[in-house]
Amino acid sequence: METRLRIAIQKSGRLSEKSIELLRNCGIKVQKGSRSLITQSKNFPIDILHLRDDDIPQYVHDGTADLGILGENVLIESGFEVPTVKKLGFAKCRLSLAVPKHVDYSGVNYFEGKKIATTYPVLLKKYLDEKGVSATMHEISGSVEIAPNIGLADGICDIVSTGSTLFSNGLKEVEKVMFSEAVLISNNSLSEEKIEILNKLLFRFDAVMSASQNKYLVMNVPNDKVDEVINILPGMKSPTVVPLATEGWSAIHTVIAEDKFWNIIDGLKERGASGILVVPIQKMIM
Ligand code: PRP
Ligand code: ZN
């Protein structure tokens, strides 16, 4: 029988769409909008388990799933010792303490003797212990952000991404407990056949992730400035320089990390670069 990898992803929530998008960008066909617990990819040997994110660590730990995609916050909160194979760079967020916006907040000691609602009691307790604050934790399973408004708690400890949930509930973020992003986790004892499939999958993840962090940069530069421009480019390899039909000008093509682009744009313009194009890259194999 053909070996297939079973990968658990969040069935609905912040990570689910993006997890499917990542697989699709890797050329892996995945059915969407399916109500079933398990779906099979037709063109890559993986099956996808759609689970509540909180259940993913246990499934991967027990080997019911071989791999899982979930937030680091959920993984650590679960307490399961499951190896992280790769940080995936999406669904970045933080676990934060928040209080009603009118509170005159002076520091973490504010929470001394107070009541905090959370779905993250493990992470919160560890944080409070480190800070030497003793508060009452009120563990609830969802809609934490309404707890202060209904008098259930003085503050909350929950995931903040854009901040819009806090804002619309009249709360403000006052302490950051941890930063988190989506990670790929793996069962500890995968067979050799499964590891082979995992490596193929990781190869594709790398290609997609480096593509999304880089841009293809094309511009026209006067010939006497080509060397100077090349000097300020942080490209991964030496850029391509091709003469233009217009006498005295060349086109420079290179790949640049997106976050570096804005640092050099002024320098490029000062050196007479024009027709600057920044183009997305679909896949990048180093
Ligand atoms: C978190 C949190 C908020 C929301 C915050 O839920 O509970 O509801 O995200 O995002 P915002 O700052 O962009 O408004 P999460 O998606 O982690 O899922 P959960 O239901 O599994 O807790
Ligand atoms: Zn959850």
Short mmCIF file of C-alpha atoms in Angstrom, two decimals, residues 6-279:
data_model
loop_
_atom_site.label_atom_id
_atom_site.label_comp_id
_atom_site.label_asym_id
_atom_site.label_seq_id
_atom_site.Cartn_x
_atom_site.Cartn_y
_atom_site.Cartn_z
CA ARG A 6 -1.48 12.56 7.66
CA ILE A 7 -1.35 16.27 8.39
CA ALA A 8 -3.67 17.88 10.93
CA ILE A 9 -4.73 21.47 10.34
CA GLN A 10 -7.19 23.79 12.07
CA LYS A 11 -10.71 23.22 10.74
CA SER A 12 -11.81 26.81 11.22
CA GLY A 13 -10.14 29.90 12.62
CA ARG A 14 -7.19 32.16 11.97
CA LEU A 15 -4.90 29.39 10.72
CA SER A 16 -7.16 27.21 8.63
CA GLU A 17 -7.35 29.26 5.42
CA LYS A 18 -3.65 30.02 5.47
CA SER A 19 -2.70 26.41 6.10
CA ILE A 20 -4.68 25.33 3.05
CA GLU A 21 -3.22 28.19 1.05
CA LEU A 22 0.31 27.09 1.95
CA LEU A 23 -0.40 23.53 0.78
CA ARG A 24 -1.96 24.83 -2.43
CA ASN A 25 0.98 27.13 -3.13
CA CYS A 26 3.09 23.98 -2.85
CA GLY A 27 1.10 22.52 -5.73
CA ILE A 28 -0.82 20.17 -3.42
CA LYS A 29 -4.46 19.88 -4.36
CA VAL A 30 -6.73 20.23 -1.35
CA GLN A 31 -10.50 20.29 -1.34
CA LYS A 32 -11.94 23.23 0.50
CA GLY A 33 -15.32 23.71 2.09
CA SER A 34 -15.43 20.03 2.78
CA ARG A 35 -17.29 19.11 5.93
CA SER A 36 -15.53 15.83 6.42
CA LEU A 37 -12.91 15.29 9.08
CA ILE A 38 -10.44 13.92 6.58
CA THR A 39 -9.70 14.88 2.99
CA GLN A 40 -7.19 13.37 0.61
CA SER A 41 -4.92 15.17 -1.78
CA LYS A 42 -5.21 13.70 -5.25
CA ASN A 43 -1.74 14.66 -6.43
CA PHE A 44 0.49 14.34 -3.34
CA PRO A 45 0.58 11.50 -0.77
CA ILE A 46 -0.97 13.40 2.10
CA ASP A 47 -4.32 13.23 3.86
CA ILE A 48 -5.58 16.26 5.70
CA LEU A 49 -7.26 15.99 9.08
CA HIS A 50 -9.42 18.99 9.92
CA LEU A 51 -9.39 19.42 13.71
CA ARG A 52 -9.88 21.95 16.47
CA ASP A 53 -6.42 23.46 16.88
CA ASP A 54 -6.39 22.61 20.60
CA ASP A 55 -6.61 18.90 19.70
CA ILE A 56 -3.72 18.91 17.23
CA PRO A 57 -0.81 18.46 19.71
CA GLN A 58 -2.33 15.30 21.17
CA TYR A 59 -3.14 13.80 17.76
CA VAL A 60 0.43 14.35 16.58
CA HIS A 61 1.90 13.17 19.85
CA ASP A 62 -0.12 9.93 19.71
CA GLY A 63 0.62 9.40 16.01
CA THR A 64 -3.00 9.63 14.90
CA ALA A 65 -1.62 12.44 12.75
CA ASP A 66 1.97 12.49 11.49
CA LEU A 67 2.21 16.24 11.15
CA GLY A 68 0.30 19.26 12.34
CA ILE A 69 0.10 22.97 11.56
CA LEU A 70 -0.88 25.12 14.53
CA GLY A 71 0.03 28.19 16.52
CA GLU A 72 3.05 27.89 18.82
CA ASN A 73 0.82 29.28 21.56
CA VAL A 74 -1.53 26.30 21.31
CA LEU A 75 1.38 23.86 21.19
CA ILE A 76 3.08 25.22 24.31
CA GLU A 77 -0.18 25.56 26.20
CA SER A 78 -0.95 21.89 25.50
CA GLY A 79 2.17 20.72 27.31
CA PHE A 80 2.79 17.95 24.77
CA GLU A 81 6.42 17.45 23.86
CA VAL A 82 6.15 17.33 20.09
CA PRO A 83 9.07 18.48 17.94
CA THR A 84 8.67 21.64 15.87
CA VAL A 85 9.99 20.97 12.36
CA LYS A 86 9.64 24.44 10.96
CA LYS A 87 8.33 27.87 11.80
CA LEU A 88 5.97 28.85 9.02
CA GLY A 89 6.05 32.63 9.22
CA PHE A 90 2.31 33.22 9.04
CA ALA A 91 -0.46 33.79 11.62
CA LYS A 92 1.87 35.94 13.68
CA CYS A 93 0.23 37.06 16.89
CA ARG A 94 0.87 37.54 20.56
CA LEU A 95 -0.67 36.32 23.77
CA SER A 96 -1.42 39.44 25.75
CA LEU A 97 -3.03 40.73 28.89
CA ALA A 98 -5.75 43.31 28.32
CA VAL A 99 -7.93 45.46 30.57
CA PRO A 100 -10.92 47.76 30.00
CA LYS A 101 -9.67 50.83 28.18
CA HIS A 102 -10.60 53.31 30.92
CA VAL A 103 -8.42 51.51 33.50
CA ASP A 104 -5.50 53.61 34.72
CA TYR A 105 -2.88 50.90 34.19
CA SER A 106 0.48 51.34 35.86
CA GLY A 107 2.18 47.97 35.45
CA VAL A 108 1.79 44.23 35.84
CA ASN A 109 1.21 44.60 39.59
CA TYR A 110 -2.21 45.92 38.63
CA PHE A 111 -3.24 42.27 38.34
CA GLU A 112 -2.33 41.43 41.96
CA GLY A 113 -5.45 39.92 43.54
CA LYS A 114 -7.45 40.48 40.35
CA LYS A 115 -9.42 38.02 38.26
CA ILE A 116 -8.18 37.20 34.73
CA ALA A 117 -10.22 35.28 32.17
CA THR A 118 -8.25 33.15 29.72
CA THR A 119 -8.13 30.05 27.56
CA TYR A 120 -4.37 29.90 28.20
CA PRO A 121 -4.03 29.07 31.93
CA VAL A 122 -0.66 27.32 31.58
CA LEU A 123 1.10 30.16 29.78
CA LEU A 124 -0.59 32.77 31.94
CA LYS A 125 0.35 31.08 35.20
CA LYS A 126 3.96 30.77 34.13
CA TYR A 127 4.03 34.46 33.23
CA LEU A 128 2.41 35.62 36.47
CA ASP A 129 4.75 33.40 38.51
CA GLU A 130 7.77 34.91 36.77
CA LYS A 131 6.47 38.38 37.55
CA GLY A 132 5.64 37.45 41.14
CA VAL A 133 2.00 38.41 40.71
CA SER A 134 -0.76 36.33 42.27
CA ALA A 135 -4.08 36.62 40.51
CA THR A 136 -7.11 34.39 40.17
CA MET A 137 -7.34 32.71 36.79
CA HIS A 138 -10.76 32.11 35.40
CA GLU A 139 -10.46 29.50 32.67
CA ILE A 140 -13.11 29.73 29.95
CA SER A 141 -13.22 28.03 26.60
CA GLY A 142 -14.09 30.90 24.30
CA SER A 143 -15.27 34.50 23.87
CA VAL A 144 -12.81 35.55 26.55
CA GLU A 145 -12.96 39.16 25.40
CA ILE A 146 -16.48 39.71 26.74
CA ALA A 147 -15.60 38.59 30.29
CA PRO A 148 -14.72 42.06 31.68
CA ASN A 149 -17.90 43.61 30.24
CA ILE A 150 -20.15 41.12 31.97
CA GLY A 151 -18.31 41.43 35.25
CA LEU A 152 -16.73 38.00 35.07
CA ALA A 153 -13.14 39.25 35.27
CA ASP A 154 -11.00 42.38 35.66
CA GLY A 155 -8.87 41.56 32.65
CA ILE A 156 -8.20 38.91 30.04
CA CYS A 157 -5.26 37.01 28.63
CA ASP A 158 -5.86 36.13 24.99
CA ILE A 159 -4.48 36.09 21.48
CA VAL A 160 -4.13 39.44 19.77
CA SER A 161 -3.47 39.65 16.08
CA THR A 162 -4.81 42.83 14.49
CA GLY A 163 -6.20 44.07 17.82
CA SER A 164 -9.69 44.52 16.41
CA THR A 165 -11.30 42.05 18.81
CA LEU A 166 -9.92 43.96 21.79
CA PHE A 167 -10.91 47.28 20.29
CA SER A 168 -14.48 46.30 19.60
CA ASN A 169 -14.85 45.06 23.18
CA GLY A 170 -13.50 48.25 24.74
CA LEU A 171 -10.26 46.64 25.93
CA LYS A 172 -6.63 47.68 25.67
CA GLU A 173 -3.52 45.52 25.47
CA VAL A 174 -1.22 46.13 28.44
CA GLU A 175 1.31 43.26 28.59
CA LYS A 176 2.70 40.83 26.03
CA VAL A 177 3.04 37.33 27.45
CA MET A 178 4.45 35.59 24.37
CA PHE A 179 4.84 35.95 20.61
CA SER A 180 3.61 33.21 18.36
CA GLU A 181 3.31 32.13 14.75
CA ALA A 182 2.21 29.03 12.86
CA VAL A 183 4.56 26.05 13.15
CA LEU A 184 4.80 22.62 11.58
CA ILE A 185 5.07 19.87 14.17
CA SER A 186 5.83 16.21 13.66
CA ASN A 187 5.33 12.92 15.43
CA ASN A 188 8.53 11.66 17.01
CA SER A 189 8.73 8.27 15.34
CA LEU A 190 7.90 8.61 11.66
CA SER A 191 8.83 5.67 9.44
CA GLU A 192 11.54 6.15 6.83
CA GLU A 193 8.94 6.22 4.07
CA LYS A 194 7.08 8.97 5.88
CA ILE A 195 10.24 10.98 6.46
CA GLU A 196 10.87 10.84 2.73
CA ILE A 197 7.48 12.39 2.05
CA LEU A 198 8.05 14.95 4.81
CA ASN A 199 11.31 15.99 3.15
CA LYS A 200 9.55 16.48 -0.17
CA LEU A 201 6.96 18.58 1.59
CA LEU A 202 9.61 20.66 3.39
CA PHE A 203 11.41 21.27 0.10
CA ARG A 204 8.20 22.76 -1.27
CA PHE A 205 7.51 24.77 1.91
CA ASP A 206 11.00 26.29 1.64
CA ALA A 207 10.50 27.22 -1.99
CA VAL A 208 7.17 28.89 -1.29
CA MET A 209 8.34 30.63 1.87
CA SER A 210 11.54 32.06 0.40
CA ALA A 211 9.55 33.22 -2.61
CA SER A 212 7.12 35.11 -0.42
CA GLN A 213 9.94 36.82 1.48
CA ASN A 214 11.70 37.94 -1.70
CA LYS A 215 10.89 40.10 -4.69
CA TYR A 216 12.22 40.21 -8.21
CA LEU A 217 13.61 43.69 -8.84
CA VAL A 218 14.03 45.12 -12.35
CA MET A 219 15.20 48.64 -13.20
CA ASN A 220 16.92 50.76 -15.82
CA VAL A 221 20.23 52.39 -14.86
CA PRO A 222 22.63 54.68 -16.74
CA ASN A 223 25.73 52.65 -17.68
CA ASP A 224 28.11 54.83 -15.65
CA LYS A 225 26.08 54.10 -12.49
CA VAL A 226 25.73 50.33 -12.92
CA ASP A 227 28.66 49.50 -10.60
CA GLU A 228 27.44 51.84 -7.87
CA VAL A 229 23.94 50.41 -8.04
CA ILE A 230 25.25 46.84 -7.87
CA ASN A 231 27.20 47.85 -4.76
CA ILE A 232 24.11 48.86 -2.85
CA LEU A 233 22.07 45.79 -3.84
CA PRO A 234 21.93 43.17 -1.10
CA GLY A 235 21.06 40.46 -3.67
CA MET A 236 21.72 36.77 -3.09
CA LYS A 237 23.89 36.39 -6.19
CA SER A 238 25.41 38.84 -8.62
CA PRO A 239 22.66 40.58 -10.55
CA THR A 240 21.98 40.22 -14.27
CA VAL A 241 22.94 43.28 -16.30
CA VAL A 242 21.65 43.57 -19.87
CA PRO A 243 22.08 46.46 -22.30
CA LEU A 244 18.95 48.37 -23.29
CA ALA A 245 18.12 49.37 -26.85
CA THR A 246 18.58 52.99 -25.70
CA GLU A 247 22.27 53.87 -25.91
CA GLY A 248 24.04 54.33 -22.55
CA TRP A 249 21.51 52.43 -20.43
CA SER A 250 21.29 48.95 -18.93
CA ALA A 251 18.64 46.93 -17.18
CA ILE A 252 19.55 45.32 -13.85
CA HIS A 253 17.62 42.27 -12.63
CA THR A 254 18.05 40.86 -9.16
CA VAL A 255 16.26 39.17 -6.25
CA ILE A 256 15.93 41.14 -3.05
CA ALA A 257 14.44 40.46 0.38
CA GLU A 258 11.24 42.45 0.57
CA ASP A 259 12.13 44.04 3.90
CA LYS A 260 15.45 45.30 2.45
CA PHE A 261 13.86 46.96 -0.55
CA TRP A 262 12.71 50.10 1.23
CA ASN A 263 16.19 50.70 2.65
CA ILE A 264 17.78 51.01 -0.75
CA ILE A 265 15.07 52.63 -2.84
CA ASP A 266 16.37 56.19 -2.21
CA GLY A 267 19.89 55.11 -3.08
CA LEU A 268 18.65 53.64 -6.35
CA LYS A 269 16.82 56.81 -7.31
CA GLU A 270 19.82 59.02 -6.42
CA ARG A 271 21.86 56.96 -8.87
CA GLY A 272 19.41 57.61 -11.66
CA ALA A 273 17.58 54.27 -11.62
CA SER A 274 14.20 54.49 -13.34
CA GLY A 275 11.40 52.18 -14.39
CA ILE A 276 11.85 50.27 -11.13
CA LEU A 277 9.63 47.17 -10.98
CA VAL A 278 9.18 45.01 -7.89
CA VAL A 279 7.60 41.75 -8.94
#
